[in-house]
Coordinates of C-alpha atoms and ligand atoms in Angstrom, one line a residue:
X1 CA 90.2 77.7 110.8
X2 CA 90.4 80.9 112.0
X3 CA 90.9 81.6 115.6
X4 CA 88.6 84.6 117.2
X5 CA 90.9 87.2 118.8
X6 CA 89.0 87.7 122.3
X7 CA 90.9 90.4 123.8
X8 CA 91.0 93.3 121.5
X9 CA 89.2 95.5 124.1
X10 CA 92.3 94.9 126.4
X11 CA 94.6 96.8 123.6
X12 CA 96.8 99.7 125.5
X13 CA 95.4 102.8 123.8
X14 CA 98.9 104.2 124.3
X15 CA 100.2 101.4 122.5
X16 CA 98.4 101.5 119.3
X17 CA 98.9 102.5 115.7
X18 CA 96.4 105.3 115.3
X19 CA 97.4 108.8 114.1
X20 CA 99.0 107.5 110.8
X21 CA 97.7 108.2 107.4
X22 CA 97.1 105.4 104.9
X23 CA 96.8 101.7 106.1
X24 CA 95.8 99.4 103.7
X25 CA 95.6 96.1 105.8
X26 CA 94.4 92.4 105.2
X27 CA 95.5 89.1 104.1
X28 CA 97.9 88.4 101.6
X29 CA 95.3 86.1 99.6
X30 CA 91.5 85.9 99.8
X31 CA 91.3 82.1 100.7
X32 CA 87.7 81.5 102.2
X33 CA 84.7 83.6 102.9
X34 CA 85.3 82.6 106.4
X35 CA 88.9 83.8 106.7
X36 CA 88.0 87.1 104.5
X37 CA 85.1 88.0 106.6
X38 CA 87.0 87.0 110.2
X39 CA 90.2 89.4 109.2
X40 CA 87.9 92.0 108.3
X41 CA 85.7 91.8 111.6
X42 CA 88.9 91.7 113.7
X43 CA 90.3 94.8 111.8
X44 CA 87.0 96.4 112.1
X45 CA 86.9 96.0 115.9
X46 CA 90.3 97.8 116.3
X47 CA 88.9 100.7 114.3
X48 CA 85.8 100.8 116.4
X49 CA 88.1 100.8 119.7
X50 CA 90.3 103.5 118.1
X51 CA 88.3 105.6 115.6
X52 CA 91.5 107.5 114.3
X53 CA 92.5 104.3 113.1
X54 CA 91.0 104.3 109.4
X55 CA 92.0 101.5 106.9
X56 CA 91.3 100.1 103.5
X57 CA 91.2 96.3 103.7
X58 CA 93.3 94.4 101.3
X59 CA 93.2 90.9 99.7
X60 CA 94.2 89.3 96.7
X61 CA 91.8 87.1 94.3
X62 CA 94.4 86.3 91.8
X63 CA 98.1 85.9 92.9
X64 CA 100.6 86.1 90.4
X65 CA 103.2 83.6 92.3
X66 CA 106.8 82.7 91.3
X67 CA 106.0 79.1 91.0
X68 CA 103.2 77.5 89.3
X69 CA 103.2 74.8 91.9
X70 CA 102.1 77.1 94.6
X71 CA 98.4 78.7 95.8
X72 CA 97.3 81.0 92.8
X73 CA 94.5 82.6 94.6
X74 CA 90.8 81.6 94.2
X75 CA 89.7 84.0 91.5
X76 CA 86.9 85.9 90.9
X77 CA 84.9 84.2 93.9
X78 CA 87.0 86.1 96.4
X79 CA 85.6 89.3 94.8
X80 CA 82.3 88.6 96.3
X81 CA 83.6 87.9 100.0
X82 CA 85.6 91.4 99.7
X83 CA 82.3 93.1 98.6
X84 CA 80.4 91.1 101.7
X85 CA 83.1 92.5 103.9
X86 CA 82.6 96.1 102.5
X87 CA 79.0 95.9 102.9
X88 CA 79.4 94.3 106.5
X89 CA 82.0 96.3 108.0
X90 CA 81.5 99.7 106.3
X91 CA 85.1 99.4 104.8
X92 CA 86.9 100.3 101.8
X93 CA 88.4 97.3 99.9
X94 CA 91.3 96.7 97.5
X95 CA 92.5 94.0 95.3
X96 CA 95.4 93.1 92.9
X97 CA 95.0 93.6 89.3
X98 CA 97.3 91.9 86.8
X99 CA 95.3 92.0 83.5
X100 CA 92.5 94.2 82.1
X101 CA 90.1 91.3 82.7
X102 CA 91.0 91.6 86.2
X103 CA 90.2 95.3 86.4
X104 CA 87.0 94.9 84.7
X105 CA 85.8 92.3 87.3
X106 CA 87.4 93.8 90.2
X107 CA 85.6 97.5 89.1
X108 CA 82.0 95.3 88.8
X109 CA 82.6 93.9 91.9
X110 CA 82.5 97.3 93.4
X111 CA 86.5 97.3 94.6
X112 CA 87.3 100.8 95.7
X113 CA 91.2 100.5 95.3
X114 CA 93.3 98.2 92.9
X115 CA 96.9 97.7 93.4
X116 CA 99.3 96.3 90.7
X117 CA 101.8 93.9 92.0
X118 CA 105.7 94.0 91.6
X119 CA 105.8 91.3 89.2
X120 CA 103.2 93.0 86.9
X121 CA 104.9 96.5 87.8
X122 CA 108.2 94.9 85.9
X123 CA 106.2 94.8 82.4
X124 CA 105.4 98.4 80.9
X125 CA 102.8 96.7 78.3
X126 CA 100.8 95.2 81.0
X127 CA 100.7 98.5 83.2
X128 CA 99.7 100.1 80.1
X129 CA 97.0 97.6 79.3
X130 CA 95.8 98.0 83.1
X131 CA 95.8 101.8 82.6
X132 CA 93.9 101.6 79.6
X133 CA 91.2 99.3 81.2
X134 CA 90.9 101.6 84.3
X135 CA 90.3 104.7 82.0
X136 CA 87.5 102.7 80.1
X137 CA 86.1 102.0 83.4
X138 CA 82.5 103.4 82.4
X139 CA 82.3 100.4 80.1
X140 CA 83.0 97.7 83.0
X141 CA 80.1 99.0 85.3
X142 CA 77.5 100.6 82.6
X143 CA 74.9 100.5 84.9
X144 CA 76.4 103.0 87.4
X145 CA 77.6 106.3 86.2
X146 CA 79.8 107.3 89.2
X147 CA 81.8 103.9 89.1
X148 CA 84.4 105.4 91.4
X149 CA 87.4 103.8 92.0
X150 CA 89.4 105.8 94.6
X151 CA 92.9 104.9 93.9
X152 CA 95.4 102.8 92.2
X153 CA 98.6 101.7 94.1
X154 CA 101.6 100.5 91.8
X155 CA 104.3 98.5 93.7
X156 CA 108.0 98.9 92.8
X157 CA 109.1 96.7 90.1
X158 CA 110.6 93.2 91.4
X159 CA 114.1 94.5 90.0
X160 CA 115.6 97.9 91.0
X161 CA 114.4 100.3 88.4
X162 CA 113.2 103.7 89.5
X163 CA 112.8 104.9 86.0
X164 CA 110.2 102.0 85.5
X165 CA 108.5 102.6 88.8
X166 CA 108.2 106.2 87.6
X167 CA 107.4 105.6 84.3
X168 CA 104.3 103.3 85.5
X169 CA 103.2 106.2 87.9
X170 CA 103.0 108.1 84.5
X171 CA 101.0 105.4 82.9
X172 CA 98.3 105.4 85.3
X173 CA 98.0 108.7 85.8
X174 CA 96.4 109.0 82.6
X175 CA 93.5 107.3 84.1
X176 CA 92.5 110.3 86.0
X177 CA 92.5 107.9 89.4
X178 CA 94.7 109.1 92.2
X179 CA 97.7 107.0 91.9
X180 CA 99.5 106.1 95.2
X181 CA 103.4 104.2 95.0
X182 CA 104.4 101.5 97.2
X183 CA 107.7 100.3 98.2
X184 CA 107.9 96.8 98.4
X185 CA 111.6 96.6 98.1
X186 CA 113.6 93.8 96.0
X187 CA 113.1 90.3 97.1
X188 CA 113.0 90.3 100.9
X189 CA 114.9 93.4 101.0
X190 CA 114.3 97.3 101.1
X191 CA 115.5 99.4 98.1
X192 CA 115.7 102.7 99.8
X193 CA 117.8 104.2 96.9
X194 CA 115.1 103.4 94.5
X195 CA 112.3 104.8 96.7
X196 CA 114.3 107.9 97.4
X197 CA 114.9 108.6 93.8
X198 CA 111.1 108.3 93.1
X199 CA 110.2 110.3 96.2
X200 CA 112.5 112.9 94.7
X201 CA 111.1 112.9 91.2
X202 CA 107.5 112.9 92.5
X203 CA 106.9 114.4 96.0
X204 CA 103.5 115.0 94.8
X205 CA 102.8 111.2 94.9
X206 CA 102.2 109.6 98.3
X207 CA 104.5 106.7 99.0
X208 CA 103.2 103.7 101.0
X209 CA 105.7 101.3 102.7
X210 CA 104.8 97.3 102.2
X211 CA 106.9 96.1 105.5
X212 CA 105.9 92.7 104.8
X213 CA 106.9 91.6 101.3
X214 CA 109.9 94.2 102.0
X215 CA 111.3 91.7 104.8
X216 CA 109.3 88.4 104.0
X217 CA 109.2 88.2 108.2
X218 CA 106.6 88.9 110.6
X219 CA 109.1 89.7 113.1
X220 CA 110.6 92.7 111.2
X221 CA 107.6 94.7 110.3
X222 CA 107.6 96.8 113.5
X223 CA 111.1 98.0 113.0
X224 CA 110.4 98.6 109.6
X225 CA 107.0 100.4 110.4
X226 CA 109.4 103.1 112.3
X227 CA 110.7 104.1 108.7
X228 CA 107.5 105.8 107.9
X229 CA 107.9 108.7 110.2
X230 CA 111.7 108.9 109.9
X231 CA 111.3 109.1 106.1
X232 CA 108.0 111.1 106.1
X233 CA 106.1 108.4 104.5
X234 CA 102.2 108.4 103.9
X235 CA 101.5 105.1 105.3
X236 CA 101.5 101.3 104.9
X237 CA 100.6 98.5 103.1
X238 CA 100.6 95.5 105.7
X239 CA 99.6 91.8 105.4
X240 CA 97.4 91.0 108.2
X241 CA 95.6 87.1 108.6
X242 CA 93.4 86.0 111.2
X243 CA 95.5 82.7 111.4
X244 CA 99.1 83.7 110.0
X245 CA 100.4 80.2 110.5
X246 CA 97.9 78.6 108.3
X247 CA 98.0 81.2 105.5
X248 CA 98.3 79.7 102.1
X249 CA 100.7 82.2 100.7
X250 CA 103.2 84.3 102.8
X251 CA 102.6 82.6 105.9
X252 CA 106.0 83.8 107.6
X253 CA 105.5 87.4 106.8
X254 CA 101.6 87.9 107.9
X255 CA 100.8 89.4 111.3
X256 CA 97.5 88.9 113.5
X257 CA 95.1 92.0 113.6
X258 CA 96.0 92.1 117.2
X259 CA 99.7 92.5 116.6
X260 CA 98.9 95.3 114.3
X261 CA 97.1 97.1 117.0
X262 CA 99.7 96.6 119.4
X263 CA 102.4 98.2 116.7
X264 CA 104.2 101.1 118.9
X265 CA 103.5 104.6 117.5
X266 CA 106.3 106.9 117.3
X267 CA 106.4 109.5 119.7
X268 CA 105.4 113.1 118.4
X269 CA 109.1 114.0 118.8
X270 CA 110.0 111.4 116.2
X271 CA 107.6 112.2 113.7
X272 CA 108.9 114.2 111.1
X273 CA 105.7 115.6 108.8
X274 CA 106.3 116.1 105.3
X275 CA 104.8 119.3 105.4
X276 CA 106.9 120.3 108.6
X277 CA 109.3 123.1 108.8
X278 CA 112.8 123.4 106.9
X279 CA 114.5 121.6 109.9
X280 CA 112.2 118.7 109.6
X281 CA 112.5 118.2 106.0
X282 CA 116.2 118.4 106.1
X283 CA 116.3 115.5 108.8
X284 CA 113.9 113.5 106.8
X285 CA 116.2 113.9 103.5
X286 CA 119.3 112.9 106.0
X287 CA 117.2 110.1 107.4
X288 CA 116.5 109.1 103.3
X289 CA 120.7 109.3 102.7
X290 CA 121.2 107.5 105.7
X291 CA 118.7 104.5 104.6
X292 CA 120.6 104.5 101.4
X293 CA 124.0 104.3 102.9
X294 CA 122.9 101.3 105.3
X295 CA 121.6 99.4 102.2
X296 CA 124.7 100.1 100.2
X297 CA 126.9 99.0 103.1
X298 CA 124.9 95.7 103.7
X299 CA 125.3 95.2 99.9
X300 CA 129.0 95.8 100.1
X301 CA 129.5 93.2 103.0
X302 CA 127.2 90.7 100.7
X303 CA 129.8 91.3 98.0
X304 CA 132.4 90.9 100.0
X305 CA 131.1 87.6 101.6
X306 CA 130.4 86.0 98.2
X307 CA 133.9 86.9 97.0
X308 CA 135.4 85.1 100.0
X309 CA 133.2 82.0 99.4
X310 CA 134.8 82.1 95.5
X311 CA 138.1 82.6 97.1
X312 CA 137.6 79.3 99.3
X313 CA 136.6 77.2 96.4
X314 CA 140.0 78.5 94.5
X315 CA 141.8 77.7 97.8
X316 CA 140.3 74.0 97.5
X317 CA 141.2 73.8 93.9
X318 CA 144.7 75.2 94.4
X319 CA 145.3 72.5 97.2
X320 CA 143.8 69.7 95.0
X321 CA 146.3 70.8 92.1
X322 CA 149.3 71.3 94.3
X323 CA 149.2 75.3 93.5
X324 CA 150.6 77.7 96.2
X325 CA 148.0 80.2 97.5
X326 CA 149.9 83.4 96.4
X327 CA 150.5 83.6 93.0
X328 CA 152.6 86.8 92.1
X329 CA 151.5 86.8 88.4
X330 CA 147.8 87.1 89.1
X331 CA 148.7 89.5 92.2
X332 CA 150.2 91.8 89.8
X333 CA 147.3 91.6 87.0
X334 CA 144.9 92.6 89.6
X335 CA 147.1 95.3 90.8
X336 CA 147.6 97.0 87.5
X337 CA 143.8 96.4 86.8
X338 CA 143.1 98.7 90.0
X339 CA 145.4 101.2 88.4
X340 CA 143.4 101.6 85.2
X341 CA 141.7 104.8 85.1
X342 CA 138.5 104.9 86.4
X343 CA 135.4 105.0 84.3
X344 CA 133.1 108.0 85.2
X345 CA 130.6 105.3 86.4
X346 CA 133.0 104.2 89.2
X347 CA 132.5 107.6 91.1
X348 CA 136.0 108.9 90.6
X349 CA 137.6 106.1 93.4
X350 CA 141.1 107.3 94.3
X351 CA 143.8 104.6 93.2
X352 CA 145.4 104.6 96.5
X353 CA 142.2 104.0 98.3
X354 CA 141.3 101.2 95.9
X355 CA 144.7 99.7 96.3
X356 CA 144.4 99.9 100.1
X357 CA 141.0 98.4 100.3
X358 CA 141.9 95.5 97.8
X359 CA 145.1 94.9 99.9
X360 CA 142.8 94.3 103.3
X361 CA 140.3 92.2 101.2
X362 CA 143.0 90.1 99.6
X363 CA 144.9 89.3 102.9
X364 CA 141.5 88.2 104.4
X365 CA 141.0 86.1 101.1
X366 CA 144.5 84.4 101.7
X367 CA 143.6 83.6 105.2
X368 CA 140.5 81.9 104.0
X369 CA 142.7 79.8 101.6
X370 CA 145.1 78.7 104.2
Ligands
PEP1 C1 101.0 91.0 97.6 O1 100.9 92.3 97.9 O2 100.4 90.4 98.0 C2 102.1 91.1 96.5 C3 101.8 89.8 95.8 O3 103.0 91.6 96.5 P1 104.3 91.6 95.6 O4 103.6 91.9 94.0 O5 105.0 92.9 96.4 O6 105.1 90.8 95.7
MN2 MN1 101.5 88.4 99.5

């Protein structure tokens, strides 16, 4: 049962999210008519309070989940609830499609936007089939000559693959429907490097941030939203549920409409519009590069931590088998490997640098084995 937010009127106008371009907000999944309409109503109330906040309402009817034992979405019936929300609150609506059949049903039910999720985006043939179904959209709604799909959103594939994401954009462009990219990260991590590559290759394609799937954590959503102005992104797709604690999927990452309304906007000085002057654009590029560096640093620490874990397991094996922690033969073998010529994809790292860094790691490794 969803609770009604009583205090929307009390939202401080200086602390709201108005002024950002594209927002696609709503629950991960359409769970019941009541949940869809209540979430839509609360979002519509925000829009009424702050007319500059325009949004597209999202909810998944079909949910491609990792496990077959979790909630898979209610299917076609959910489209009727979205259509009702569209009519009642005069809002554009969006749902996820994973097959040509979904496309036909979603178009017939009057969806304005469709999105392709990360798991489907990993399969080029599935995207091709969806693109074909969209291109044939007149057949899906023969009674209406102007069956307008206003946009198709393509999430990045589940794995870091900028080329496949760009390929999917190209597949969808053939439909003649505007294409919007959505960076949702890989697993629950942002993937700025991949997103940056796509941004550089296709600066003409709007790119949204999906802070919900990128983090898997409602508490991290506000901070991630700050990346929108910093990177000159075009908006966000955010999971918003009228009662996140009882959500049937992605409960931990969904925020309430009230929390969405209270997201603090960046100050005008912090904004770096894409169409800004040379200085702003240069700063945006620097911010992208810094995001890449932070991401790589995080991966570096994760890799070193994983290495220490293996090291400790080696330490236990050595103890159990009466072997000394430092084995000179093995040490020499690794040093020789580090001295071998660097393959070009290694970035041309200097041997002295590699040896010095490895010495530090090795020392710590021995400490872990004591
Ligand atoms: C979703 O948006 O609810 C979804 C399933 O996302 P993703 O495909 O990014 O996991
Ligand atoms: Mn979700």
